[in-house]
């Protein structure tokens, strides 16, 4: 329940932002096309600082096991595979658009801003904003599904399934529930490395697909 409560402010901020924009009361500087790149740079810097400063990362680097790479690779392949299936189902979207949305892995803030910035250069600001909104909602839904149904995934696929379905949130929001479902704290290094590996991959994958 605590994890769900942590996700609700994100949804609330999104709804308030829409209402603010529709009301026409947003200041001009907030609507400037120069603002997203600045915020994106700060967000990427913050993510990199958090990864580099973490004691968990230092410990994992010293005791690195190549097998730790298998789970994030499987998560990436599975997410992109189902995103490609989505492209076949929703004919109004290109394969690259769907793959870019699926490359967020639950990182709704960074992925949506990256898409808005990178896609704008080729598709225009309106189409880029629309796709960024889709990415924001898709990644919020992914995290909410993981938070609510993690015990179900644990029963069906075991503890590795809970880490994979959580995406990037396996290293923060979903970590306590992953440990609870696994019944063993030995799962913590795998969950942390999984989240960090996905977080590093997001800018590269979205950049490639955009």
PDB file of C-alpha atoms in Angstrom, residues 1-12 106 108 139-151 162 166 168-181:
ATOM      1  CA  UNK A   1       0.000   0.000   0.000  1.00  0.00           C
ATOM      2  CA  UNK A   2       2.880   2.398   0.729  1.00  0.00           C
ATOM      3  CA  UNK A   3       4.240   1.865  -2.782  1.00  0.00           C
ATOM      4  CA  UNK A   4       0.830   2.677  -4.264  1.00  0.00           C
ATOM      5  CA  UNK A   5       0.689   5.858  -2.201  1.00  0.00           C
ATOM      6  CA  UNK A   6       4.111   6.856  -3.563  1.00  0.00           C
ATOM      7  CA  UNK A   7       2.806   6.551  -7.136  1.00  0.00           C
ATOM      8  CA  UNK A   8      -0.401   8.518  -6.578  1.00  0.00           C
ATOM      9  CA  UNK A   9       1.313  11.965  -6.356  1.00  0.00           C
ATOM     10  CA  UNK A  10       2.737  11.363  -9.838  1.00  0.00           C
ATOM     11  CA  UNK A  11      -0.729  10.747 -11.256  1.00  0.00           C
ATOM     12  CA  UNK A  12      -2.050  13.739  -9.314  1.00  0.00           C
ATOM     13  CA  UNK A 106       8.782   2.287 -15.802  1.00  0.00           C
ATOM     14  CA  UNK A 108       8.137   7.728 -16.570  1.00  0.00           C
ATOM     15  CA  UNK A 139       5.307   3.734 -17.725  1.00  0.00           C
ATOM     16  CA  UNK A 140       3.118   4.876 -14.827  1.00  0.00           C
ATOM     17  CA  UNK A 141       0.747   1.998 -15.598  1.00  0.00           C
ATOM     18  CA  UNK A 142       3.680  -0.437 -15.673  1.00  0.00           C
ATOM     19  CA  UNK A 143       4.796   0.627 -12.217  1.00  0.00           C
ATOM     20  CA  UNK A 144       1.243   0.533 -10.839  1.00  0.00           C
ATOM     21  CA  UNK A 145       0.672  -2.972 -12.263  1.00  0.00           C
ATOM     22  CA  UNK A 146       3.936  -4.136 -10.697  1.00  0.00           C
ATOM     23  CA  UNK A 147       3.051  -2.623  -7.330  1.00  0.00           C
ATOM     24  CA  UNK A 148      -0.438  -4.140  -7.237  1.00  0.00           C
ATOM     25  CA  UNK A 149       0.198  -7.569  -8.793  1.00  0.00           C
ATOM     26  CA  UNK A 150       3.737  -8.402  -7.634  1.00  0.00           C
ATOM     27  CA  UNK A 151       2.553 -11.293  -5.385  1.00  0.00           C
ATOM     28  CA  UNK A 162       8.919  -9.943  -9.759  1.00  0.00           C
ATOM     29  CA  UNK A 166       9.061  -4.089 -11.822  1.00  0.00           C
ATOM     30  CA  UNK A 168      13.540   0.247 -13.009  1.00  0.00           C
ATOM     31  CA  UNK A 169      11.449   0.382  -9.825  1.00  0.00           C
ATOM     32  CA  UNK A 170      13.025  -2.946  -8.772  1.00  0.00           C
ATOM     33  CA  UNK A 171      15.754  -0.845  -7.147  1.00  0.00           C
ATOM     34  CA  UNK A 172      13.472   1.504  -5.181  1.00  0.00           C
ATOM     35  CA  UNK A 173       9.653   1.554  -5.059  1.00  0.00           C
ATOM     36  CA  UNK A 174       9.119  -2.186  -5.568  1.00  0.00           C
ATOM     37  CA  UNK A 175      12.227  -3.426  -3.713  1.00  0.00           C
ATOM     38  CA  UNK A 176      10.577  -4.001  -0.286  1.00  0.00           C
ATOM     39  CA  UNK A 177       7.737  -5.963  -1.893  1.00  0.00           C
ATOM     40  CA  UNK A 178      10.186  -7.982  -4.026  1.00  0.00           C
ATOM     41  CA  UNK A 179      12.066  -8.988  -0.864  1.00  0.00           C
ATOM     42  CA  UNK A 180       8.779  -9.876   0.837  1.00  0.00           C
ATOM     43  CA  UNK A 181       7.604 -12.007  -2.097  1.00  0.00           C
TER      44      UNK A 181
END
